[in-house]
Coordinates of C-alpha atoms (C1' of nucleotides) in Angstrom, one line a residue:
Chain A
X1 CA 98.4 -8.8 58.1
X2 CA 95.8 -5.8 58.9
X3 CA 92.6 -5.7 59.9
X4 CA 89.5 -5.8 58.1
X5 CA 88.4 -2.3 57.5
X6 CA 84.9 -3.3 58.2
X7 CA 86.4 -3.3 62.1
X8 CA 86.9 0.5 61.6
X9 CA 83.6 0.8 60.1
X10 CA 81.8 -1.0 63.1
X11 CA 83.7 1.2 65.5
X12 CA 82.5 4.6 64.7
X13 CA 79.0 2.9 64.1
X14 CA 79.2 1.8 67.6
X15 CA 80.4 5.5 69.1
X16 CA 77.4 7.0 66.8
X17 CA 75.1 4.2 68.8
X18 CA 75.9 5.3 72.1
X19 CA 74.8 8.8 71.2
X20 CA 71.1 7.9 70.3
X21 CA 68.7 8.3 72.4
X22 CA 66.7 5.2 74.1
X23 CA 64.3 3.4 72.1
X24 CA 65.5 5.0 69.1
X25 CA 67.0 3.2 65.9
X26 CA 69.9 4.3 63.4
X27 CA 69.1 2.6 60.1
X28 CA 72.1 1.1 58.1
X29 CA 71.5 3.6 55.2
X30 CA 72.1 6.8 57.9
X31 CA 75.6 5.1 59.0
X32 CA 76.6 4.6 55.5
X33 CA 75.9 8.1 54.9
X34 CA 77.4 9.6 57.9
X35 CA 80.7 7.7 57.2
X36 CA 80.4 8.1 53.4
X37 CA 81.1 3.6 53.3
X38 CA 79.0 1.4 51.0
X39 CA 75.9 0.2 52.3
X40 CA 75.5 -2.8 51.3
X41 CA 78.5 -4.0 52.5
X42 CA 78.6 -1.5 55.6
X43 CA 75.2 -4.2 56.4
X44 CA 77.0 -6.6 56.5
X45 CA 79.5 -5.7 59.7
X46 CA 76.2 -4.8 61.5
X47 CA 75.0 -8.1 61.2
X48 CA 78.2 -9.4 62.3
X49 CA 77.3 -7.1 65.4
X50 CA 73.9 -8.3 65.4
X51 CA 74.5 -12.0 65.5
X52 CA 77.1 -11.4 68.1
X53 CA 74.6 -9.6 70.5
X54 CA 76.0 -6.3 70.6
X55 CA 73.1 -4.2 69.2
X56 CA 69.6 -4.4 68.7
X57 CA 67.5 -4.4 65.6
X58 CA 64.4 -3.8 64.2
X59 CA 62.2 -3.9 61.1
X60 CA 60.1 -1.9 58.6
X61 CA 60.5 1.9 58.2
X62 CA 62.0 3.7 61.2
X63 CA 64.4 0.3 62.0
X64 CA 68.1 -0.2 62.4
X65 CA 70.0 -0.3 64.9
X66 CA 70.9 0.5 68.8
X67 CA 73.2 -1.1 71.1
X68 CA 72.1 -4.0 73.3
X69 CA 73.7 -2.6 76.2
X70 CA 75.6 0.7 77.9
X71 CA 78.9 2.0 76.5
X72 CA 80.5 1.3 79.2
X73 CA 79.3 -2.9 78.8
X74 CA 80.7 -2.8 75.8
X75 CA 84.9 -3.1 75.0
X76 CA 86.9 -2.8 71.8
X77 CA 86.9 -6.4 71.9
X78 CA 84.0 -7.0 72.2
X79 CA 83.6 -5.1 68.5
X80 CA 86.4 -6.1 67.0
X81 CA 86.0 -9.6 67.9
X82 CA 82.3 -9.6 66.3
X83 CA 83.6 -8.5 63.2
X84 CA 86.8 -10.2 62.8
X85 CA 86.6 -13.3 64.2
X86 CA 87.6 -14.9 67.6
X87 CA 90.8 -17.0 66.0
X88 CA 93.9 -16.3 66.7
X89 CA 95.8 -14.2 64.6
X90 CA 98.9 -16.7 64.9
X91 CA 98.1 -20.6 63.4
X92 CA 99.9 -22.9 64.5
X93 CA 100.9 -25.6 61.3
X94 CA 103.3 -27.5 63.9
X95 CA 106.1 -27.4 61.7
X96 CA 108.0 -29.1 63.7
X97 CA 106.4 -32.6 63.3
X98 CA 108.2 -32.5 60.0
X99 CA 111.7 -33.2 61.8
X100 CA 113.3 -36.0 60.0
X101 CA 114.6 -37.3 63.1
X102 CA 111.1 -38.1 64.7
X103 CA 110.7 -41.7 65.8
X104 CA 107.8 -43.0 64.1
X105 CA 104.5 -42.5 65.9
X106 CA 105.8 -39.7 68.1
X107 CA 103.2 -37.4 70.0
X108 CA 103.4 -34.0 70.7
X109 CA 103.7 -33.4 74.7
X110 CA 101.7 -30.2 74.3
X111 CA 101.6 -26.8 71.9
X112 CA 104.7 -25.3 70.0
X113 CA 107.1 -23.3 72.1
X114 CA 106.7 -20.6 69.3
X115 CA 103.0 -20.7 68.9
X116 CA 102.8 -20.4 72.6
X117 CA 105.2 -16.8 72.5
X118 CA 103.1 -16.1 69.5
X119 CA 99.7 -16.4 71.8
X120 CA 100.4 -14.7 74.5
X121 CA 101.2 -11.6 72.3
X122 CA 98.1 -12.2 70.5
X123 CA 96.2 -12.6 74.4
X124 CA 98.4 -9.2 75.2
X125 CA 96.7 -7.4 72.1
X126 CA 92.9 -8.5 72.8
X127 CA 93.8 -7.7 76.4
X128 CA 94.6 -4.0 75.7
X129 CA 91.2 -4.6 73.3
X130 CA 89.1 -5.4 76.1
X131 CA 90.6 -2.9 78.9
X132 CA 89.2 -0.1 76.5
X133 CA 84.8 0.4 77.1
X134 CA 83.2 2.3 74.0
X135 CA 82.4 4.7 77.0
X136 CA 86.0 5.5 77.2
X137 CA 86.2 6.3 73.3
X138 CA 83.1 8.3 74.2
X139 CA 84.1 10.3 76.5
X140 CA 87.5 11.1 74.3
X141 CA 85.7 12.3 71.7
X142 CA 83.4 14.2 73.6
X143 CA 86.8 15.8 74.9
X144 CA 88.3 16.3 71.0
X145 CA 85.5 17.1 69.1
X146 CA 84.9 20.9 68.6
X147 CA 81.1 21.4 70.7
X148 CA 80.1 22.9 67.4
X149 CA 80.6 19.3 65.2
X150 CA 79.2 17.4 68.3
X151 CA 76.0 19.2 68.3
X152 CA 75.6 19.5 64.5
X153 CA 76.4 15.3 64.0
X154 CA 74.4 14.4 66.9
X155 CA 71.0 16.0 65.6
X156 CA 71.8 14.9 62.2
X157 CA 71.5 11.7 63.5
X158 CA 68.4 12.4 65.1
X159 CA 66.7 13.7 62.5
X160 CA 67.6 10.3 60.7
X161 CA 66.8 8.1 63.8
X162 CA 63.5 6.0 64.0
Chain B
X1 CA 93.5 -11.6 59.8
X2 CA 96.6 -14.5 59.9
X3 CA 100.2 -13.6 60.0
X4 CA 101.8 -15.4 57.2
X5 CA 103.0 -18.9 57.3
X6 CA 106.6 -17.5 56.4
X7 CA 106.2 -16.2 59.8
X8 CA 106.2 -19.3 61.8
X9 CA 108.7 -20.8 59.3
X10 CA 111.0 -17.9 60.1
X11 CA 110.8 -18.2 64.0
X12 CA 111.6 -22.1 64.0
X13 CA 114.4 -21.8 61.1
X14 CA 115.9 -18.9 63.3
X15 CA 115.9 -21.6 66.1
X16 CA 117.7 -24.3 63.9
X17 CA 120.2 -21.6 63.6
X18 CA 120.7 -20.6 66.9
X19 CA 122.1 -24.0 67.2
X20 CA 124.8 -23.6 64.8
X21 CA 128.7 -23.1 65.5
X22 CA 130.1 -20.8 65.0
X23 CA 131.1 -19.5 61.7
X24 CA 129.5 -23.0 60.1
X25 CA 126.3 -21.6 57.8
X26 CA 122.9 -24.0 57.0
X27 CA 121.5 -23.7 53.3
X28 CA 117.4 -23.2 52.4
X29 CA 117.6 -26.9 51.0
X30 CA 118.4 -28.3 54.2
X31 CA 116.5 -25.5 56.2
X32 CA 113.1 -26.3 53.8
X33 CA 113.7 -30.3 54.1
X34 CA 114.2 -30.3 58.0
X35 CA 110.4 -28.5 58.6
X36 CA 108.9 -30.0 55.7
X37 CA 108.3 -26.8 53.5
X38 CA 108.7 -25.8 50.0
X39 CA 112.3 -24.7 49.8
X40 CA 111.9 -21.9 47.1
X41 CA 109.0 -20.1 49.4
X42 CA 110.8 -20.3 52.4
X43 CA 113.7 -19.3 50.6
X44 CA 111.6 -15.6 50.1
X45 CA 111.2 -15.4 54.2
X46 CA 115.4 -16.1 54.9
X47 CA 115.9 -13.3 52.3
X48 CA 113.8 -11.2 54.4
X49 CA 115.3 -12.1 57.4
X50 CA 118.8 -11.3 55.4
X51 CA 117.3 -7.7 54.2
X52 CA 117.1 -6.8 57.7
X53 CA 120.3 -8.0 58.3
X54 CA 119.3 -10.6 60.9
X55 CA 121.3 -13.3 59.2
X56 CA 124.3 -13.6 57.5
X57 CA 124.7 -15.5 54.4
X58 CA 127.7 -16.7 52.2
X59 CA 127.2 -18.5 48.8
X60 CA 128.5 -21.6 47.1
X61 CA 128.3 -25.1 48.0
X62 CA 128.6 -25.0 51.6
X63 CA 127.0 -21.9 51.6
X64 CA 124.3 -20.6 53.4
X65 CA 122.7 -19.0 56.7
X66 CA 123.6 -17.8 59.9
X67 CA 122.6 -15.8 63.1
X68 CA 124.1 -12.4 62.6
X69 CA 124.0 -12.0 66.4
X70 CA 123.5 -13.6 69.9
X71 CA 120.1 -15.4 70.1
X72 CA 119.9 -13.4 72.9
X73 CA 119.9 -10.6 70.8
X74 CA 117.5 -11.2 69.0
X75 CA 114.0 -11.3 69.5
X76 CA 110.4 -12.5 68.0
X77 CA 109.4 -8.6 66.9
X78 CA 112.6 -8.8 65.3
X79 CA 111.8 -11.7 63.2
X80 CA 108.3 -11.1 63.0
X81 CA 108.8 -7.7 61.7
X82 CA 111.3 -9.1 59.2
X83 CA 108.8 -11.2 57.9
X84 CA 105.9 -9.8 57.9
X85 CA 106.3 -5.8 57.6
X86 CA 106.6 -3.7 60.3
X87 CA 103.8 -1.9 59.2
X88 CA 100.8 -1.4 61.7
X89 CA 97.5 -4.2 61.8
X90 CA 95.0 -1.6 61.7
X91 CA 94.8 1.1 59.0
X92 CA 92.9 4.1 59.3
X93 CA 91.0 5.0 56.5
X94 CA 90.0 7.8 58.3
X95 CA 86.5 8.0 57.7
X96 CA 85.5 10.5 60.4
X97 CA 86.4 13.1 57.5
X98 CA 83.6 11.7 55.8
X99 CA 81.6 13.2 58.6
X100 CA 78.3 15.4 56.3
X101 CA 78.3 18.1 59.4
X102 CA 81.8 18.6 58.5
X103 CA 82.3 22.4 58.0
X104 CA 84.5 23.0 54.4
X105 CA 88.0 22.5 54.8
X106 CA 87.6 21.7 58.5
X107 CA 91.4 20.1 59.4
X108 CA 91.8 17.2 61.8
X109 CA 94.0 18.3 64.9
X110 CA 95.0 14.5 65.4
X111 CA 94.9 11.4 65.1
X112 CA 91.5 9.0 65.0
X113 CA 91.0 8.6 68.6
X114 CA 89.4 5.0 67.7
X115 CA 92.9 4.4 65.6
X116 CA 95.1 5.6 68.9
X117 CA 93.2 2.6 70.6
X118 CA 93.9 0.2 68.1
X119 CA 97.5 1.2 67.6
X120 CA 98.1 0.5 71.0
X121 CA 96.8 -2.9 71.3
X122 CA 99.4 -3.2 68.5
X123 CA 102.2 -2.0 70.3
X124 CA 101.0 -4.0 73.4
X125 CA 101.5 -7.1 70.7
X126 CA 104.9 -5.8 69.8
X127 CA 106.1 -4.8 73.2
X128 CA 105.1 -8.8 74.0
X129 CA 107.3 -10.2 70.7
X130 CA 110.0 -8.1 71.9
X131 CA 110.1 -8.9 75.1
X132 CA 110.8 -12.4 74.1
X133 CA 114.3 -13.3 73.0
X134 CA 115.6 -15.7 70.5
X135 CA 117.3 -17.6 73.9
X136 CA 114.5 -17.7 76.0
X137 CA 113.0 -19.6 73.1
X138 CA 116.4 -21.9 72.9
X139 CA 116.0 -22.6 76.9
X140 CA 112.1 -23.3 76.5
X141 CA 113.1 -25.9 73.6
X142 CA 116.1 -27.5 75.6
X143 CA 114.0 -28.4 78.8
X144 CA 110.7 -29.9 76.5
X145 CA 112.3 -31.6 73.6
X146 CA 113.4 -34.9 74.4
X147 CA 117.3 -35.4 74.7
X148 CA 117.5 -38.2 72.2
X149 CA 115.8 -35.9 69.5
X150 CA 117.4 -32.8 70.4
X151 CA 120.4 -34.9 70.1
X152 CA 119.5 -36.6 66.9
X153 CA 118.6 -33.2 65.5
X154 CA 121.7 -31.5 66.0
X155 CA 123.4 -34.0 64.1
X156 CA 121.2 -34.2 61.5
X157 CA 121.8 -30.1 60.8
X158 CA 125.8 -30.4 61.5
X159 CA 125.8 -33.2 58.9
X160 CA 124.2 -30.3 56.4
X161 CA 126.1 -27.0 57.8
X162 CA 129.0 -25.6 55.7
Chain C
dC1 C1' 48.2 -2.2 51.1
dA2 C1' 52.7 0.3 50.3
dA3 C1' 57.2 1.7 51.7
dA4 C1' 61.2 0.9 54.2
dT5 C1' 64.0 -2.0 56.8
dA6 C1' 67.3 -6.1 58.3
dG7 C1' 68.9 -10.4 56.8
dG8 C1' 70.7 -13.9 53.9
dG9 C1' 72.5 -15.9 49.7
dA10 C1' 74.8 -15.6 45.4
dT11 C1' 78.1 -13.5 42.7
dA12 C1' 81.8 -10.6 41.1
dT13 C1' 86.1 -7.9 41.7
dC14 C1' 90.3 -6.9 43.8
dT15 C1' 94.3 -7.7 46.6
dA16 C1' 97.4 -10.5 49.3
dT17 C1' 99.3 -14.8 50.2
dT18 C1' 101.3 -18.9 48.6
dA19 C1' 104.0 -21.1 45.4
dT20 C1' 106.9 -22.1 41.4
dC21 C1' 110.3 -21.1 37.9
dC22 C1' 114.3 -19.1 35.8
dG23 C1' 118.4 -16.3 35.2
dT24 C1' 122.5 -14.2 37.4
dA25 C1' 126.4 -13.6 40.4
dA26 C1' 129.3 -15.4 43.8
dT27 C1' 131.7 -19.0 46.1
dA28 C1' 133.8 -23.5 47.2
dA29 C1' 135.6 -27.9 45.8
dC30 C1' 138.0 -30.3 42.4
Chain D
dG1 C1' 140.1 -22.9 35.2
dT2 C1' 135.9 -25.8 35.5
dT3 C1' 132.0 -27.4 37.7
dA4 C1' 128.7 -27.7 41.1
dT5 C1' 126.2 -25.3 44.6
dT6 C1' 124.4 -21.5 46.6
dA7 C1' 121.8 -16.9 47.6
dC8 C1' 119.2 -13.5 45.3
dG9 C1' 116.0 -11.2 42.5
dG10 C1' 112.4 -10.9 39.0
dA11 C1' 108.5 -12.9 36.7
dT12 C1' 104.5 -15.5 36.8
dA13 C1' 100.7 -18.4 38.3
dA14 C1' 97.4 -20.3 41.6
dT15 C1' 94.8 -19.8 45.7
dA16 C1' 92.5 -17.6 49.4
dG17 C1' 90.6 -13.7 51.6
dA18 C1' 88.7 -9.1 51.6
dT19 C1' 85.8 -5.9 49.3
dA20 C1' 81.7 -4.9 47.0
dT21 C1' 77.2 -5.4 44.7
dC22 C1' 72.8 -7.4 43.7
dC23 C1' 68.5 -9.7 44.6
dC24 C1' 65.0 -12.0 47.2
dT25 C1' 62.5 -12.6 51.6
dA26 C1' 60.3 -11.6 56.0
dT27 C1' 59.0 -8.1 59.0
dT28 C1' 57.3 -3.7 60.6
dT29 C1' 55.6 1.0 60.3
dG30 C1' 52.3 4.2 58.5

DNA sequence: CAAATAGGGATATCTATTATCCGTAATAAC
DNA sequence: GTTATTACGGATAATAGATATCCCTATTTG
């Protein structure tokens, strides 16, 4: 079971996002670039973004993308959600109904013990998910990142934003 | 992103187990007929569960599966992980390094800080399985299953156990 | 009008999951 | 000892999902 690397992809896209200036746009072509993915199908996790509301877009030369709110609006969960889905990572195929000693035409009183342990693991993993604002990420790598790279990637990406 | 089937299959055939006197052992046939799954699949997930010496085995006719432990001392990470890898859900691919402003031979001085994020909503996941043992699961079962069928069942495996 | 863009659909490739089959060694019952 | 039954491992196939590419359309900028 691991995650879609398209979730990786819309990540960084995100924390490059945060760094543009209002008004401005970052084109699908520059993030592919900057993070050396396909473009083609780095378009399509922005459009997983897009239809979930997290970023803005635009048409016609000088369009792509921005975020549709702050950093600090938006969560890991919020991304990783848009991209990967809402389900559950645990399915429940209720195994259990399979027990040869079932009267006929017994009914369930409610969810599987299991898939119920299994849940709340998967609700303790999107809670961590959602405790975490991209601002936070920001604000790490503004911490990490040698001034020198931060500078140089930032105005790359302005020379590249519309 | 679903965990495996075999995971689920592996958590409720642990709990048939759980059930089972000591020193008696329950074969895949009767393990695979009781939840209604293909016995030569699920046979793949007890053999995992064997590898990491959760269960005991013994063959011939009357041969089979056991808890190597206490269900108390085992719990759902340890199953899960038997099952399903104990590898983490999100892989970093890295692609920060693909980064064009990137001075040559420029070397990383950690981790991703968007993997660190992700890599602990997956231990929050694991710290959840493995807070959950094997007996709390049992008790759960006990108090929602109705007597008759819990009754019913546990005959229904003694009649099969070796 | 021309160029560049997001968006969507269709399609292909690759990988992991699901599933089945068969041979081997070990064990228990007879 | 013989036979039946079992776990175990390897090989293989079928299916689904992830990865990737291509093409067409509508829209916007210059």
């Amino acid at each position: 079971m691991i995650l879609k690397s398209q979730v990786e992809w819309a990540l960084h896209c995100c924390a490059i996002l945060a760094g543009l200036p209002e008004g401005r746009y970052l084109s699908t072509k520059a993030l592919a670039e900057f993070h050396g993915v396909p473009k083609e199908y780095l378009s399509k996790a922005l459009q997983s973004l897009s239809q979930a509301g997290l970023v803005h877009t635009t048409l016609g030369p000088s369009g792509g993308y921005r975020l549709a709110g702050t950093p600090a609006e938006l969560t890991f969960l919020d991304i990783v959600e848009a991209v990967e889905g809402k389900a559950r990572t645990f399915v429940c195929n209720n195994i259990r109904a399979n027990n040869p000693c079932r009267p006929q035409g017994y009914c369930e009183s409610g969810a599987c013990a299991v898939a119920r342990v299994m849940w709340e693991a998967d609700e303790a993993w999107r809670d961590k998910l959602r405790s975490v604002r991209l601002s936070d990420l920001i604000d790490t790598l503004a911490k990490e990142i040698p001034a020198e790279l931060w500078k140089s990637s930032f105005e790359w990406v302005l020379e590249r934003a519309g």
